[in-house]
């Protein structure tokens, strides 16, 4: 991993609403990150759809707003806590 960025945007900050990928695309542009370097983390099916629409990998978390909806839109990886995601990235199990 040559560069890391931890950015988030509140969907209320813009006129684009998920699953429109514009927010993800803007964050990637701000960070200078490619699709291959980007991993979106979300807690709902709409987050998975947003990541898919942006062409980026997606990690679902089993807590938050609507984790039960992840059964409808399955993420690339599912974790119970963010530390688990960091551990899996460090082990090279998933790209970051």
PDB file of C-alpha atoms in Angstrom:
ATOM      1  CA  UNK A   1       0.000   0.000   0.000  1.00  0.00           C
ATOM      2  CA  UNK A   2       1.735   3.133  -1.123  1.00  0.00           C
ATOM      3  CA  UNK A   3      -0.926   5.546   0.011  1.00  0.00           C
ATOM      4  CA  UNK A   4      -3.885   5.420   2.312  1.00  0.00           C
ATOM      5  CA  UNK A   5      -6.773   7.769   2.756  1.00  0.00           C
ATOM      6  CA  UNK A   6      -9.674   7.610   5.126  1.00  0.00           C
ATOM      7  CA  UNK A   7     -12.371   9.901   3.839  1.00  0.00           C
ATOM      8  CA  UNK A   8     -16.069   9.980   4.280  1.00  0.00           C
ATOM      9  CA  UNK A   9     -18.858  12.129   2.975  1.00  0.00           C
ATOM     10  CA  UNK A  10     -22.321  12.602   4.305  1.00  0.00           C
ATOM     11  CA  UNK A  11     -24.776  11.936   1.498  1.00  0.00           C
ATOM     12  CA  UNK A  12     -26.632  15.073   2.592  1.00  0.00           C
ATOM     13  CA  UNK A  13     -23.669  17.212   1.487  1.00  0.00           C
ATOM     14  CA  UNK A  14     -24.489  16.993  -2.209  1.00  0.00           C
ATOM     15  CA  UNK A  15     -27.304  16.608  -4.667  1.00  0.00           C
ATOM     16  CA  UNK A  16     -26.105  13.095  -5.574  1.00  0.00           C
ATOM     17  CA  UNK A  17     -27.713  10.317  -3.633  1.00  0.00           C
ATOM     18  CA  UNK A  18     -26.612   6.717  -3.370  1.00  0.00           C
ATOM     19  CA  UNK A  19     -26.532   4.488  -5.335  1.00  0.00           C
ATOM     20  CA  UNK A  20     -25.309   7.209  -7.729  1.00  0.00           C
ATOM     21  CA  UNK A  21     -21.513   6.678  -7.830  1.00  0.00           C
ATOM     22  CA  UNK A  22     -20.718  10.387  -8.134  1.00  0.00           C
ATOM     23  CA  UNK A  23     -19.773  10.760  -4.447  1.00  0.00           C
ATOM     24  CA  UNK A  24     -17.335   7.847  -4.643  1.00  0.00           C
ATOM     25  CA  UNK A  25     -15.911   9.162  -7.909  1.00  0.00           C
ATOM     26  CA  UNK A  26     -15.389  12.619  -6.397  1.00  0.00           C
ATOM     27  CA  UNK A  27     -13.616  11.177  -3.353  1.00  0.00           C
ATOM     28  CA  UNK A  28     -11.349   9.103  -5.591  1.00  0.00           C
ATOM     29  CA  UNK A  29     -10.505  12.204  -7.621  1.00  0.00           C
ATOM     30  CA  UNK A  30      -9.794  14.225  -4.459  1.00  0.00           C
ATOM     31  CA  UNK A  31      -7.436  11.479  -3.215  1.00  0.00           C
ATOM     32  CA  UNK A  32      -5.900  10.716  -6.584  1.00  0.00           C
ATOM     33  CA  UNK A  33      -6.976   7.082  -6.120  1.00  0.00           C
ATOM     34  CA  UNK A  34      -7.835   4.633  -8.858  1.00  0.00           C
ATOM     35  CA  UNK A  35     -10.747   2.208  -8.780  1.00  0.00           C
ATOM     36  CA  UNK A  36      -8.295  -0.600  -8.113  1.00  0.00           C
ATOM     37  CA  UNK A  37      -6.969   1.225  -5.040  1.00  0.00           C
ATOM     38  CA  UNK A  38     -10.389   2.018  -3.604  1.00  0.00           C
ATOM     39  CA  UNK A  39     -12.397   0.028  -1.093  1.00  0.00           C
ATOM     40  CA  UNK A  40     -15.769   1.344   0.027  1.00  0.00           C
ATOM     41  CA  UNK A  41     -17.072   0.325   3.451  1.00  0.00           C
ATOM     42  CA  UNK A  42     -20.801   0.303   4.050  1.00  0.00           C
ATOM     43  CA  UNK A  43     -23.589  -1.098   6.167  1.00  0.00           C
ATOM     44  CA  UNK A  44     -26.413  -1.469   3.657  1.00  0.00           C
ATOM     45  CA  UNK A  45     -27.421  -2.842   0.279  1.00  0.00           C
ATOM     46  CA  UNK A  46     -27.470   0.668  -1.179  1.00  0.00           C
ATOM     47  CA  UNK A  47     -23.806   1.050  -0.177  1.00  0.00           C
ATOM     48  CA  UNK A  48     -22.954  -2.142  -2.064  1.00  0.00           C
ATOM     49  CA  UNK A  49     -24.870  -0.885  -5.103  1.00  0.00           C
ATOM     50  CA  UNK A  50     -23.037   2.438  -4.918  1.00  0.00           C
ATOM     51  CA  UNK A  51     -19.665   0.699  -4.879  1.00  0.00           C
ATOM     52  CA  UNK A  52     -20.675  -1.572  -7.762  1.00  0.00           C
ATOM     53  CA  UNK A  53     -21.862   1.446  -9.768  1.00  0.00           C
ATOM     54  CA  UNK A  54     -18.503   3.119  -9.127  1.00  0.00           C
ATOM     55  CA  UNK A  55     -16.614  -0.036 -10.082  1.00  0.00           C
ATOM     56  CA  UNK A  56     -14.839  -0.372  -6.728  1.00  0.00           C
ATOM     57  CA  UNK A  57     -14.528  -3.155  -4.179  1.00  0.00           C
ATOM     58  CA  UNK A  58     -16.880  -3.056  -1.202  1.00  0.00           C
ATOM     59  CA  UNK A  59     -16.690  -4.259   2.378  1.00  0.00           C
ATOM     60  CA  UNK A  60     -19.894  -4.697   4.339  1.00  0.00           C
ATOM     61  CA  UNK A  61     -20.053  -4.325   8.109  1.00  0.00           C
ATOM     62  CA  UNK A  62     -22.464  -6.303  10.251  1.00  0.00           C
ATOM     63  CA  UNK A  63     -23.463  -3.294  12.328  1.00  0.00           C
ATOM     64  CA  UNK A  64     -24.912   0.109  11.532  1.00  0.00           C
ATOM     65  CA  UNK A  65     -28.013   1.311   9.732  1.00  0.00           C
ATOM     66  CA  UNK A  66     -29.167  -1.698   7.670  1.00  0.00           C
ATOM     67  CA  UNK A  67     -26.706  -4.594   7.830  1.00  0.00           C
ATOM     68  CA  UNK A  68     -29.545  -7.098   7.318  1.00  0.00           C
ATOM     69  CA  UNK A  69     -30.001  -5.690   3.799  1.00  0.00           C
ATOM     70  CA  UNK A  70     -26.544  -6.998   2.853  1.00  0.00           C
ATOM     71  CA  UNK A  71     -28.187 -10.374   2.215  1.00  0.00           C
ATOM     72  CA  UNK A  72     -29.860  -8.745  -0.823  1.00  0.00           C
ATOM     73  CA  UNK A  73     -26.669  -7.176  -2.193  1.00  0.00           C
ATOM     74  CA  UNK A  74     -23.662  -9.210  -1.084  1.00  0.00           C
ATOM     75  CA  UNK A  75     -20.409  -7.256  -0.569  1.00  0.00           C
ATOM     76  CA  UNK A  76     -16.982  -8.551  -1.610  1.00  0.00           C
ATOM     77  CA  UNK A  77     -16.113  -9.047   2.048  1.00  0.00           C
ATOM     78  CA  UNK A  78     -18.130  -8.904   5.260  1.00  0.00           C
ATOM     79  CA  UNK A  79     -16.637  -8.085   8.665  1.00  0.00           C
ATOM     80  CA  UNK A  80     -17.937  -7.747  12.194  1.00  0.00           C
ATOM     81  CA  UNK A  81     -15.524  -4.948  13.081  1.00  0.00           C
ATOM     82  CA  UNK A  82     -13.206  -2.622  11.164  1.00  0.00           C
ATOM     83  CA  UNK A  83     -10.143  -4.030  12.912  1.00  0.00           C
ATOM     84  CA  UNK A  84     -10.914  -7.314  11.153  1.00  0.00           C
ATOM     85  CA  UNK A  85     -10.794  -5.507   7.810  1.00  0.00           C
ATOM     86  CA  UNK A  86      -7.406  -3.969   8.647  1.00  0.00           C
ATOM     87  CA  UNK A  87      -6.068  -7.376   9.677  1.00  0.00           C
ATOM     88  CA  UNK A  88      -7.229  -8.975   6.427  1.00  0.00           C
ATOM     89  CA  UNK A  89      -5.676  -6.184   4.351  1.00  0.00           C
ATOM     90  CA  UNK A  90      -2.391  -6.525   6.272  1.00  0.00           C
ATOM     91  CA  UNK A  91      -2.361 -10.286   5.619  1.00  0.00           C
ATOM     92  CA  UNK A  92      -2.888  -9.646   1.901  1.00  0.00           C
ATOM     93  CA  UNK A  93      -6.230 -11.452   1.875  1.00  0.00           C
ATOM     94  CA  UNK A  94      -7.899  -8.525   0.133  1.00  0.00           C
ATOM     95  CA  UNK A  95      -6.707  -5.564  -1.846  1.00  0.00           C
ATOM     96  CA  UNK A  96      -6.938  -2.090  -0.426  1.00  0.00           C
TER      97      UNK A  96
END
